[in-house]
């Protein structure tokens, strides 16, 4: 633009130089004429200043008025240095203000002077240029010293920073901050010989960015609107989700609390309705499973009968009803006898078979479901509604009778003996726990008395507690020699002589008197105290054996040992030691073992037995016939003797003709090469029958009751001398003791 204006000035100057009037005025040298002429021309061409000089550069006239000496000499220097008289185009400071100036000679035709036409680089030009260019334009003049002159399209307020803009990097855009606005600035010096002139172009950033600002605002507005819309939509959506979710959560909470009846309403969205139906399916599954788990927890897996916990619930309800309708109720606690023996002899499968059969028979006998329960391994409970104390015993007998009927287990015919404990509501108790505990005591009473059915008798619990207290003293009793051995003779049926005896323990309680072994042996076996008891019994029996030997009495002594003794790894060693210490003859010691005890841990028992047999100790199978062991097993045991159980002998006494069992047992024993002993012989008829059958030995009250050692020795001696007075061959069982000398 400045270049263009330069051209314009030049052509204007050229036109003026041809102007005759002007030439004349210059030539006249008359300043007022000259001044009016140049003023006219200046206005015509729109220049800001018009200067006329003579050929030597002296000022003739100026539209700027009188010029300073500095300006004048500056102009003079310009003119005089222009040797070729061609027009000069340049930027120049006149009186400190910037101008674009054309200096040209006035030719007529020789030079008669110089004229200078100038356009000011002022606010007007800057504003004009700014309008055309679309950026703010400023001319910054740095004169001598630090005086700064500014012409600018900018308002006065914004010019302050321009001085520093002129100092900025050349032709490289940079930012200037002015007030609250920022300007993108571009500065370039304009060549001028008498001072620094800088062109500064600026663009207000706020203006430049205004369109974008608008855009930004609309984007923000649109964004905000979209966000609001999304929120509303989201809330609506959330409501449609949360309501079914709430229903689900509530249902889950009720489910957690154990309420399985909740049904989740179908939800609107597919996912949620699938979730809801999955939830419902889960609820049913969980409910089903809980029913199953509950059933499994409360019922026996084998028999499917309720167990104690469930039975207590049932009993609770039944008792409430019985109380309401004023009716009695009877509970029968049934225990299978020798259940452990069945397992030991025939295996666990047989045990399961027995339990299942018992459950079947008991359930079949009960009209209502859930009146039969399995209480423990070998115990069942039957609840009889409206059965009074008067009828209870008969009913219990009937149950035992039903269970006694033989049943077949894989070829073996089993006959189950049971004992039943009976307790009746309201006489014996009003609470399930009370009734059950009393039925237990009644069962205990049955076992003790050997009866099938035991009925609870008031005071039983008191005496039971008492007995338990006494049992607690057993250990001390062993230590403080309250125990005593009684000896019961064994007589040889052929010779009639007393050949041996069985050692039977008694507890001589300081307050209670003599306590029979059945009252504490089972307890000692349960608590493991039997080891100490057996040790004590063996020790005194072996010592007795030795003192008899010293007295010249030759007798076998039988000692009862428990199943736990036989699997005790120390048992054989301590017995060996005992024999060595006492110097007793092992060949006179017989250990009595029940067959089921031997079967319980056959492997270990056999080892112990073999070890002791080497010493000369013999073994006898006690209570033979009551167990369930097979002949095959029996053959494997290294025994020398069997003792036919009392119950068979008593049956023989009741019906001496019905001799099949006893006789065949004797034959069986002999076939296996064993001595056969009959125990519990009370009457001579039985004695005779046994003699006929070829039984080897008898033991029983008929011969003598068990008695203390001293008494036994006395008895045996008396009997020996009595017998020697009699004729030999007498067969009344009163044989003689072999007393040499
Ligand atoms: P058991 O080994 O079968 O002992 C025979 C039991 O029958 C003894 O009872 C004896 O007094 C009794 N008895 C003997 N003859 C007759 C008779 O003619 N009629 C009747 N009705 N009974 C007769 P006891 O002494 O009360 O012993 C009971 C059970 O206690 C014994 O049965 C035995 O299993 C156990 N026992 C006794 N002493 C000991 C012992 O020192 N150690 C161990 N482990 N058990 C023992
Ligand atoms: Ca015995
Ligand atoms: Ca026995």
GROMACS .gro file of C-alpha atoms in nm, residues 178-629:
model
  452
  178UNK     CA    1  -0.255  -0.469   2.649
  179UNK     CA    2  -0.513  -0.425   2.916
  180UNK     CA    3  -0.759  -0.707   2.890
  181UNK     CA    4  -0.673  -0.792   2.533
  182UNK     CA    5  -0.396  -0.978   2.363
  183UNK     CA    6  -0.256  -0.871   2.027
  184UNK     CA    7  -0.091  -1.081   1.768
  185UNK     CA    8   0.186  -0.845   1.654
  186UNK     CA    9   0.409  -0.822   1.352
  187UNK     CA   10   0.671  -0.544   1.329
  188UNK     CA   11   0.906  -0.442   1.050
  189UNK     CA   12   1.131  -0.136   1.026
  190UNK     CA   13   1.079   0.097   0.732
  191UNK     CA   14   1.397   0.231   0.582
  192UNK     CA   15   1.445   0.598   0.666
  193UNK     CA   16   1.767   0.785   0.700
  194UNK     CA   17   1.702   1.019   0.987
  195UNK     CA   18   1.546   0.803   1.260
  196UNK     CA   19   1.383   0.470   1.322
  197UNK     CA   20   1.044   0.408   1.173
  198UNK     CA   21   0.869   0.083   1.240
  199UNK     CA   22   0.551  -0.047   1.088
  200UNK     CA   23   0.352  -0.249   1.336
  201UNK     CA   24   0.059  -0.466   1.232
  202UNK     CA   25  -0.162  -0.600   1.502
  203UNK     CA   26  -0.465  -0.816   1.536
  204UNK     CA   27  -0.671  -0.818   1.850
  205UNK     CA   28  -0.712  -1.176   1.963
  206UNK     CA   29  -1.042  -1.107   2.124
  207UNK     CA   30  -1.170  -0.978   1.793
  208UNK     CA   31  -1.008  -1.256   1.597
  209UNK     CA   32  -1.154  -1.515   1.827
  210UNK     CA   33  -1.495  -1.357   1.854
  211UNK     CA   34  -1.649  -1.579   1.586
  212UNK     CA   35  -1.499  -1.881   1.752
  213UNK     CA   36  -1.619  -1.754   2.086
  214UNK     CA   37  -1.968  -1.756   1.946
  215UNK     CA   38  -1.914  -2.102   1.813
  216UNK     CA   39  -1.781  -2.210   2.146
  217UNK     CA   40  -2.079  -2.066   2.323
  218UNK     CA   41  -2.319  -2.239   2.093
  219UNK     CA   42  -2.127  -2.564   2.132
  220UNK     CA   43  -2.144  -2.520   2.509
  221UNK     CA   44  -2.513  -2.445   2.491
  222UNK     CA   45  -2.576  -2.746   2.271
  223UNK     CA   46  -2.359  -2.958   2.502
  224UNK     CA   47  -2.544  -2.843   2.810
  225UNK     CA   48  -2.877  -2.909   2.643
  226UNK     CA   49  -2.762  -3.254   2.536
  227UNK     CA   50  -2.636  -3.327   2.887
  228UNK     CA   51  -2.964  -3.216   3.039
  229UNK     CA   52  -3.154  -3.431   2.793
  230UNK     CA   53  -2.926  -3.725   2.873
  231UNK     CA   54  -2.984  -3.674   3.243
  232UNK     CA   55  -3.359  -3.676   3.202
  233UNK     CA   56  -3.341  -3.979   2.978
  234UNK     CA   57  -3.099  -4.150   3.214
  235UNK     CA   58  -3.324  -4.083   3.510
  236UNK     CA   59  -3.618  -4.227   3.323
  237UNK     CA   60  -3.415  -4.528   3.222
  238UNK     CA   61  -3.275  -4.570   3.571
  239UNK     CA   62  -3.626  -4.564   3.713
  240UNK     CA   63  -3.729  -4.837   3.476
  241UNK     CA   64  -3.423  -5.035   3.584
  242UNK     CA   65  -3.416  -4.955   3.954
  243UNK     CA   66  -3.777  -5.042   4.021
  244UNK     CA   67  -3.736  -5.404   3.909
  245UNK     CA   68  -3.391  -5.404   4.070
  246UNK     CA   69  -3.548  -5.289   4.394
  247UNK     CA   70  -3.798  -5.568   4.369
  248UNK     CA   71  -3.514  -5.812   4.307
  249UNK     CA   72  -3.312  -5.676   4.599
  250UNK     CA   73  -3.607  -5.698   4.833
  251UNK     CA   74  -3.676  -6.049   4.716
  252UNK     CA   75  -3.311  -6.139   4.770
  253UNK     CA   76  -3.324  -5.996   5.118
  254UNK     CA   77  -3.633  -6.194   5.205
  255UNK     CA   78  -3.469  -6.499   5.056
  256UNK     CA   79  -3.168  -6.437   5.275
  257UNK     CA   80  -3.399  -6.427   5.574
  258UNK     CA   81  -3.525  -6.771   5.472
  259UNK     CA   82  -3.855  -6.670   5.310
  260UNK     CA   83  -3.866  -6.872   4.990
  261UNK     CA   84  -4.221  -6.774   4.897
  262UNK     CA   85  -4.131  -6.443   4.732
  263UNK     CA   86  -4.190  -6.428   4.362
  264UNK     CA   87  -4.020  -6.154   4.164
  265UNK     CA   88  -4.269  -5.971   3.935
  266UNK     CA   89  -4.176  -5.987   3.565
  267UNK     CA   90  -3.971  -5.683   3.463
  268UNK     CA   91  -4.009  -5.470   3.152
  269UNK     CA   92  -3.672  -5.506   2.984
  270UNK     CA   93  -3.560  -5.838   2.846
  271UNK     CA   94  -3.241  -5.850   3.049
  272UNK     CA   95  -3.420  -5.775   3.369
  273UNK     CA   96  -3.698  -6.018   3.305
  274UNK     CA   97  -3.437  -6.281   3.233
  275UNK     CA   98  -3.265  -6.188   3.556
  276UNK     CA   99  -3.597  -6.205   3.737
  277UNK     CA  100  -3.680  -6.547   3.601
  278UNK     CA  101  -3.325  -6.666   3.676
  279UNK     CA  102  -3.376  -6.533   4.024
  280UNK     CA  103  -3.704  -6.717   4.060
  281UNK     CA  104  -3.543  -7.035   3.934
  282UNK     CA  105  -3.261  -6.988   4.181
  283UNK     CA  106  -3.509  -6.928   4.461
  284UNK     CA  107  -3.687  -7.255   4.390
  285UNK     CA  108  -3.355  -7.436   4.356
  286UNK     CA  109  -3.227  -7.293   4.683
  287UNK     CA  110  -3.554  -7.374   4.855
  288UNK     CA  111  -3.542  -7.729   4.721
  289UNK     CA  112  -3.184  -7.767   4.822
  290UNK     CA  113  -3.253  -7.634   5.166
  291UNK     CA  114  -3.534  -7.881   5.204
  292UNK     CA  115  -3.293  -8.155   5.101
  293UNK     CA  116  -3.015  -8.030   5.326
  294UNK     CA  117  -3.256  -7.992   5.613
  295UNK     CA  118  -3.384  -8.339   5.549
  296UNK     CA  119  -3.033  -8.476   5.534
  297UNK     CA  120  -2.936  -8.293   5.850
  298UNK     CA  121  -3.237  -8.419   6.037
  299UNK     CA  122  -3.272  -8.766   5.890
  300UNK     CA  123  -3.056  -9.070   5.886
  301UNK     CA  124  -2.907  -9.138   5.544
  302UNK     CA  125  -2.939  -9.514   5.575
  303UNK     CA  126  -3.288  -9.561   5.712
  304UNK     CA  127  -3.432  -9.221   5.616
  305UNK     CA  128  -3.573  -9.203   5.965
  306UNK     CA  129  -3.569  -8.876   6.157
  307UNK     CA  130  -3.277  -8.838   6.394
  308UNK     CA  131  -3.259  -8.697   6.743
  309UNK     CA  132  -3.291  -8.329   6.650
  310UNK     CA  133  -3.595  -8.388   6.431
  311UNK     CA  134  -3.748  -8.633   6.673
  312UNK     CA  135  -3.724  -8.375   6.950
  313UNK     CA  136  -3.928  -8.136   6.734
  314UNK     CA  137  -4.184  -8.400   6.653
  315UNK     CA  138  -4.204  -8.507   7.014
  316UNK     CA  139  -4.251  -8.147   7.121
  317UNK     CA  140  -4.557  -8.115   6.897
  318UNK     CA  141  -4.696  -8.451   6.999
  319UNK     CA  142  -4.655  -8.368   7.365
  320UNK     CA  143  -4.835  -8.038   7.322
  321UNK     CA  144  -5.123  -8.216   7.154
  322UNK     CA  145  -5.129  -8.497   7.406
  323UNK     CA  146  -5.141  -8.240   7.678
  324UNK     CA  147  -5.427  -8.056   7.504
  325UNK     CA  148  -5.641  -8.360   7.448
  326UNK     CA  149  -5.538  -8.506   7.784
  327UNK     CA  150  -5.401  -8.830   7.645
  328UNK     CA  151  -5.094  -9.028   7.752
  329UNK     CA  152  -4.797  -9.085   7.523
  330UNK     CA  153  -4.528  -9.351   7.543
  331UNK     CA  154  -4.176  -9.347   7.409
  332UNK     CA  155  -3.983  -9.669   7.360
  333UNK     CA  156  -3.607  -9.651   7.327
  334UNK     CA  157  -3.491  -9.968   7.154
  335UNK     CA  158  -3.135 -10.089   7.153
  336UNK     CA  159  -3.008 -10.373   6.939
  337UNK     CA  160  -2.802 -10.608   7.150
  338UNK     CA  161  -2.451 -10.692   7.039
  339UNK     CA  162  -2.473 -10.468   6.740
  340UNK     CA  163  -2.098 -10.415   6.755
  341UNK     CA  164  -2.052 -10.790   6.748
  342UNK     CA  165  -2.257 -10.816   6.433
  343UNK     CA  166  -2.034 -10.558   6.269
  344UNK     CA  167  -1.718 -10.716   6.405
  345UNK     CA  168  -1.817 -11.061   6.285
  346UNK     CA  169  -2.011 -10.997   5.967
  347UNK     CA  170  -1.892 -10.654   5.858
  348UNK     CA  171  -2.043 -10.310   5.822
  349UNK     CA  172  -2.268 -10.409   5.535
  350UNK     CA  173  -2.436 -10.655   5.765
  351UNK     CA  174  -2.470 -10.383   6.028
  352UNK     CA  175  -2.639 -10.160   5.771
  353UNK     CA  176  -2.863 -10.449   5.671
  354UNK     CA  177  -2.968 -10.499   6.031
  355UNK     CA  178  -3.040 -10.129   6.083
  356UNK     CA  179  -3.241 -10.114   5.764
  357UNK     CA  180  -3.441 -10.420   5.859
  358UNK     CA  181  -3.510 -10.282   6.206
  359UNK     CA  182  -3.620  -9.949   6.058
  360UNK     CA  183  -3.854 -10.133   5.819
  361UNK     CA  184  -4.010 -10.343   6.091
  362UNK     CA  185  -4.055 -10.053   6.328
  363UNK     CA  186  -4.205  -9.829   6.058
  364UNK     CA  187  -4.434 -10.108   5.942
  365UNK     CA  188  -4.565 -10.137   6.295
  366UNK     CA  189  -4.641  -9.767   6.317
  367UNK     CA  190  -4.962  -9.638   6.165
  368UNK     CA  191  -4.844  -9.277   6.135
  369UNK     CA  192  -4.531  -9.156   5.965
  370UNK     CA  193  -4.252  -8.994   6.165
  371UNK     CA  194  -4.319  -9.186   6.483
  372UNK     CA  195  -4.001  -9.388   6.449
  373UNK     CA  196  -3.654  -9.233   6.480
  374UNK     CA  197  -3.295  -9.344   6.479
  375UNK     CA  198  -3.133  -9.206   6.790
  376UNK     CA  199  -2.784  -9.353   6.789
  377UNK     CA  200  -2.584  -9.621   6.611
  378UNK     CA  201  -2.785  -9.907   6.753
  379UNK     CA  202  -3.076  -9.721   6.909
  380UNK     CA  203  -3.421  -9.648   6.773
  381UNK     CA  204  -3.714  -9.463   6.920
  382UNK     CA  205  -4.082  -9.541   6.873
  383UNK     CA  206  -4.350  -9.298   6.986
  384UNK     CA  207  -4.680  -9.458   7.078
  385UNK     CA  208  -4.963  -9.209   7.101
  386UNK     CA  209  -5.244  -9.262   7.350
  387UNK     CA  210  -5.060  -9.552   7.509
  388UNK     CA  211  -5.076  -9.529   7.885
  389UNK     CA  212  -4.834  -9.657   8.147
  390UNK     CA  213  -5.056  -9.961   8.197
  391UNK     CA  214  -5.030 -10.069   7.832
  392UNK     CA  215  -4.675  -9.950   7.772
  393UNK     CA  216  -4.488 -10.261   7.877
  394UNK     CA  217  -4.701 -10.494   7.667
  395UNK     CA  218  -4.662 -10.271   7.365
  396UNK     CA  219  -4.286 -10.260   7.412
  397UNK     CA  220  -4.274 -10.640   7.441
  398UNK     CA  221  -4.464 -10.661   7.115
  399UNK     CA  222  -4.209 -10.439   6.943
  400UNK     CA  223  -3.919 -10.649   7.071
  401UNK     CA  224  -4.103 -10.963   6.959
  402UNK     CA  225  -4.147 -10.822   6.610
  403UNK     CA  226  -3.775 -10.747   6.590
  404UNK     CA  227  -3.683 -11.088   6.717
  405UNK     CA  228  -3.827 -11.263   6.414
  406UNK     CA  229  -3.531 -11.407   6.227
  407UNK     CA  230  -3.423 -11.247   5.905
  408UNK     CA  231  -3.183 -11.354   5.646
  409UNK     CA  232  -2.867 -11.164   5.576
  410UNK     CA  233  -2.686 -11.308   5.272
  411UNK     CA  234  -2.736 -11.662   5.380
  412UNK     CA  235  -2.693 -11.605   5.754
  413UNK     CA  236  -3.005 -11.619   5.966
  414UNK     CA  237  -2.991 -11.344   6.222
  415UNK     CA  238  -3.209 -11.324   6.527
  416UNK     CA  239  -3.198 -10.984   6.687
  417UNK     CA  240  -3.220 -10.944   7.057
  418UNK     CA  241  -3.326 -10.600   7.169
  419UNK     CA  242  -3.381 -10.417   7.489
  420UNK     CA  243  -3.646 -10.153   7.526
  421UNK     CA  244  -3.659  -9.863   7.767
  422UNK     CA  245  -4.004  -9.717   7.822
  423UNK     CA  246  -4.106  -9.376   7.952
  424UNK     CA  247  -4.462  -9.244   7.961
  425UNK     CA  248  -4.608  -8.894   7.943
  426UNK     CA  249  -4.726  -8.741   8.170
  427UNK     CA  250  -4.608  -8.965   8.455
  428UNK     CA  251  -4.239  -8.977   8.367
  429UNK     CA  252  -4.188  -8.635   8.216
  430UNK     CA  253  -4.345  -8.354   8.015
  431UNK     CA  254  -4.055  -8.242   7.801
  432UNK     CA  255  -3.904  -8.433   7.509
  433UNK     CA  256  -3.559  -8.423   7.670
  434UNK     CA  257  -3.699  -8.544   7.999
  435UNK     CA  258  -3.888  -8.833   7.841
  436UNK     CA  259  -3.589  -8.937   7.632
  437UNK     CA  260  -3.355  -8.929   7.928
  438UNK     CA  261  -3.594  -9.139   8.131
  439UNK     CA  262  -3.639  -9.386   7.849
  440UNK     CA  263  -3.261  -9.412   7.850
  441UNK     CA  264  -3.259  -9.489   8.221
  442UNK     CA  265  -3.536  -9.744   8.167
  443UNK     CA  266  -3.323  -9.904   7.895
  444UNK     CA  267  -3.031  -9.911   8.135
  445UNK     CA  268  -3.253 -10.081   8.391
  446UNK     CA  269  -3.353 -10.340   8.130
  447UNK     CA  270  -2.992 -10.414   8.045
  448UNK     CA  271  -2.901 -10.438   8.407
  449UNK     CA  272  -3.178 -10.675   8.497
  450UNK     CA  273  -3.137 -10.875   8.179
  451UNK     CA  274  -3.502 -10.813   8.091
  452UNK     CA  275  -3.615 -10.722   7.744
  453UNK     CA  276  -3.823 -10.428   7.858
  454UNK     CA  277  -3.736 -10.177   8.127
  455UNK     CA  278  -3.986  -9.926   8.255
  456UNK     CA  279  -3.879  -9.603   8.414
  457UNK     CA  280  -3.918  -9.608   8.788
  458UNK     CA  281  -3.914  -9.287   8.984
  459UNK     CA  282  -3.588  -9.261   9.169
  460UNK     CA  283  -3.400  -9.428   8.885
  461UNK     CA  284  -3.239  -9.103   8.784
  462UNK     CA  285  -3.130  -9.044   9.140
  463UNK     CA  286  -2.975  -9.387   9.172
  464UNK     CA  287  -2.823  -9.353   8.827
  465UNK     CA  288  -2.656  -9.030   8.923
  466UNK     CA  289  -2.539  -9.197   9.234
  467UNK     CA  290  -2.396  -9.489   9.042
  468UNK     CA  291  -2.213  -9.257   8.808
  469UNK     CA  292  -2.060  -9.090   9.109
  470UNK     CA  293  -1.945  -9.427   9.238
  471UNK     CA  294  -1.797  -9.520   8.901
  472UNK     CA  295  -1.588  -9.207   8.924
  473UNK     CA  296  -1.420  -9.364   9.224
  474UNK     CA  297  -1.318  -9.680   9.040
  475UNK     CA  298  -0.970  -9.564   8.961
  476UNK     CA  299  -0.900  -9.487   9.322
  477UNK     CA  300  -1.050  -9.823   9.413
  478UNK     CA  301  -0.802 -10.006   9.193
  479UNK     CA  302  -0.515  -9.814   9.349
  480UNK     CA  303  -0.630  -9.854   9.707
  481UNK     CA  304  -0.699 -10.227   9.684
  482UNK     CA  305  -1.075 -10.209   9.719
  483UNK     CA  306  -1.096 -10.479   9.455
  484UNK     CA  307  -1.098 -10.843   9.539
  485UNK     CA  308  -1.090 -11.157   9.332
  486UNK     CA  309  -1.343 -11.431   9.384
  487UNK     CA  310  -1.277 -11.774   9.242
  488UNK     CA  311  -1.537 -12.008   9.100
  489UNK     CA  312  -1.433 -12.371   9.048
  490UNK     CA  313  -1.432 -12.561   8.720
  491UNK     CA  314  -1.486 -12.931   8.751
  492UNK     CA  315  -1.375 -13.205   8.515
  493UNK     CA  316  -1.680 -13.413   8.433
  494UNK     CA  317  -1.494 -13.739   8.374
  495UNK     CA  318  -1.277 -13.737   8.687
  496UNK     CA  319  -1.505 -13.522   8.897
  497UNK     CA  320  -1.207 -13.319   9.009
  498UNK     CA  321  -1.172 -12.947   9.046
  499UNK     CA  322  -0.916 -12.870   8.783
  500UNK     CA  323  -0.944 -12.498   8.766
  501UNK     CA  324  -1.125 -12.183   8.859
  502UNK     CA  325  -1.237 -11.857   8.710
  503UNK     CA  326  -1.123 -11.536   8.870
  504UNK     CA  327  -1.412 -11.291   8.901
  505UNK     CA  328  -1.359 -10.944   9.030
  506UNK     CA  329  -1.560 -10.777   9.307
  507UNK     CA  330  -1.546 -10.422   9.424
  508UNK     CA  331  -1.551 -10.396   9.797
  509UNK     CA  332  -1.685 -10.045   9.826
  510UNK     CA  333  -1.636  -9.891  10.172
  511UNK     CA  334  -1.995  -9.751  10.178
  512UNK     CA  335  -2.179  -9.966   9.923
  513UNK     CA  336  -2.048 -10.303  10.014
  514UNK     CA  337  -1.975 -10.553   9.740
  515UNK     CA  338  -2.042 -10.420   9.391
  516UNK     CA  339  -2.081 -10.689   9.119
  517UNK     CA  340  -1.860 -10.656   8.808
  518UNK     CA  341  -2.151 -10.596   8.571
  519UNK     CA  342  -2.202 -10.264   8.750
  520UNK     CA  343  -1.858 -10.129   8.672
  521UNK     CA  344  -1.683 -10.342   8.408
  522UNK     CA  345  -1.886 -10.193   8.116
  523UNK     CA  346  -1.802  -9.846   8.247
  524UNK     CA  347  -1.436  -9.936   8.281
  525UNK     CA  348  -1.440 -10.063   7.922
  526UNK     CA  349  -1.601  -9.745   7.794
  527UNK     CA  350  -1.357  -9.519   7.977
  528UNK     CA  351  -1.043  -9.718   7.904
  529UNK     CA  352  -0.987  -9.783   8.271
  530UNK     CA  353  -1.020 -10.153   8.198
  531UNK     CA  354  -0.645 -10.166   8.127
  532UNK     CA  355  -0.565 -10.088   8.488
  533UNK     CA  356  -0.836 -10.320   8.609
  534UNK     CA  357  -0.711 -10.609   8.396
  535UNK     CA  358  -0.357 -10.543   8.509
  536UNK     CA  359  -0.470 -10.556   8.870
  537UNK     CA  360  -0.676 -10.874   8.815
  538UNK     CA  361  -0.395 -11.050   8.630
  539UNK     CA  362  -0.145 -10.950   8.892
  540UNK     CA  363  -0.350 -11.085   9.182
  541UNK     CA  364  -0.464 -11.398   8.990
  542UNK     CA  365  -0.105 -11.482   8.893
  543UNK     CA  366   0.013 -11.427   9.252
  544UNK     CA  367  -0.268 -11.652   9.371
  545UNK     CA  368  -0.163 -11.910   9.117
  546UNK     CA  369   0.184 -11.898   9.256
  547UNK     CA  370   0.079 -11.927   9.620
  548UNK     CA  371  -0.141 -12.229   9.531
  549UNK     CA  372   0.153 -12.381   9.356
  550UNK     CA  373   0.363 -12.322   9.665
  551UNK     CA  374   0.090 -12.485   9.871
  552UNK     CA  375   0.109 -12.779   9.636
  553UNK     CA  376  -0.230 -12.713   9.481
  554UNK     CA  377  -0.228 -12.751   9.108
  555UNK     CA  378  -0.506 -12.547   8.948
  556UNK     CA  379  -0.576 -12.364   8.624
  557UNK     CA  380  -0.684 -12.004   8.673
  558UNK     CA  381  -0.901 -11.839   8.412
  559UNK     CA  382  -0.897 -11.461   8.385
  560UNK     CA  383  -1.141 -11.254   8.183
  561UNK     CA  384  -0.980 -11.007   7.944
  562UNK     CA  385  -1.154 -10.734   7.753
  563UNK     CA  386  -1.139 -10.661   7.381
  564UNK     CA  387  -0.934 -10.347   7.448
  565UNK     CA  388  -0.673 -10.545   7.637
  566UNK     CA  389  -0.607 -10.771   7.344
  567UNK     CA  390  -0.520 -10.490   7.108
  568UNK     CA  391  -0.308 -10.308   7.363
  569UNK     CA  392   0.050 -10.333   7.229
  570UNK     CA  393   0.192 -10.347   7.584
  571UNK     CA  394  -0.042 -10.618   7.705
  572UNK     CA  395   0.165 -10.919   7.606
  573UNK     CA  396   0.491 -10.768   7.730
  574UNK     CA  397   0.362 -10.666   8.071
  575UNK     CA  398   0.202 -11.009   8.119
  576UNK     CA  399   0.529 -11.177   8.024
  577UNK     CA  400   0.708 -10.957   8.276
  578UNK     CA  401   0.451 -11.035   8.542
  579UNK     CA  402   0.494 -11.409   8.493
  580UNK     CA  403   0.869 -11.374   8.507
  581UNK     CA  404   0.855 -11.165   8.823
  582UNK     CA  405   0.616 -11.393   9.011
  583UNK     CA  406   0.759 -11.716   8.882
  584UNK     CA  407   0.407 -11.846   8.821
  585UNK     CA  408   0.351 -12.120   8.567
  586UNK     CA  409   0.204 -11.976   8.247
  587UNK     CA  410   0.070 -12.317   8.154
  588UNK     CA  411  -0.188 -12.279   8.430
  589UNK     CA  412  -0.316 -11.946   8.308
  590UNK     CA  413  -0.617 -11.931   8.081
  591UNK     CA  414  -0.740 -11.605   7.931
  592UNK     CA  415  -1.112 -11.583   7.857
  593UNK     CA  416  -1.204 -11.377   7.556
  594UNK     CA  417  -1.547 -11.329   7.402
  595UNK     CA  418  -1.562 -11.424   7.038
  596UNK     CA  419  -1.677 -11.081   6.924
  597UNK     CA  420  -1.390 -10.925   7.117
  598UNK     CA  421  -1.147 -11.145   6.931
  599UNK     CA  422  -1.311 -11.060   6.598
  600UNK     CA  423  -1.304 -10.686   6.648
  601UNK     CA  424  -0.942 -10.650   6.545
  602UNK     CA  425  -0.855 -10.999   6.435
  603UNK     CA  426  -0.514 -10.910   6.302
  604UNK     CA  427  -0.377 -10.753   6.622
  605UNK     CA  428  -0.558 -10.995   6.849
  606UNK     CA  429  -0.402 -11.290   6.669
  607UNK     CA  430  -0.056 -11.139   6.711
  608UNK     CA  431  -0.099 -11.090   7.085
  609UNK     CA  432  -0.248 -11.438   7.125
  610UNK     CA  433   0.037 -11.603   6.937
  611UNK     CA  434   0.292 -11.417   7.145
  612UNK     CA  435   0.130 -11.532   7.469
  613UNK     CA  436   0.073 -11.888   7.355
  614UNK     CA  437   0.445 -11.926   7.313
  615UNK     CA  438   0.471 -11.878   7.690
  616UNK     CA  439   0.218 -12.155   7.743
  617UNK     CA  440  -0.085 -11.939   7.815
  618UNK     CA  441  -0.412 -12.086   7.689
  619UNK     CA  442  -0.719 -11.909   7.552
  620UNK     CA  443  -1.085 -11.975   7.604
  621UNK     CA  444  -1.380 -11.837   7.407
  622UNK     CA  445  -1.620 -11.701   7.665
  623UNK     CA  446  -1.997 -11.673   7.622
  624UNK     CA  447  -1.975 -11.896   7.319
  625UNK     CA  448  -2.284 -11.895   7.101
  626UNK     CA  449  -2.399 -11.542   7.169
  627UNK     CA  450  -2.184 -11.383   6.903
  628UNK     CA  451  -2.221 -11.396   6.533
  629UNK     CA  452  -1.878 -11.518   6.432
   0.00000   0.00000   0.00000
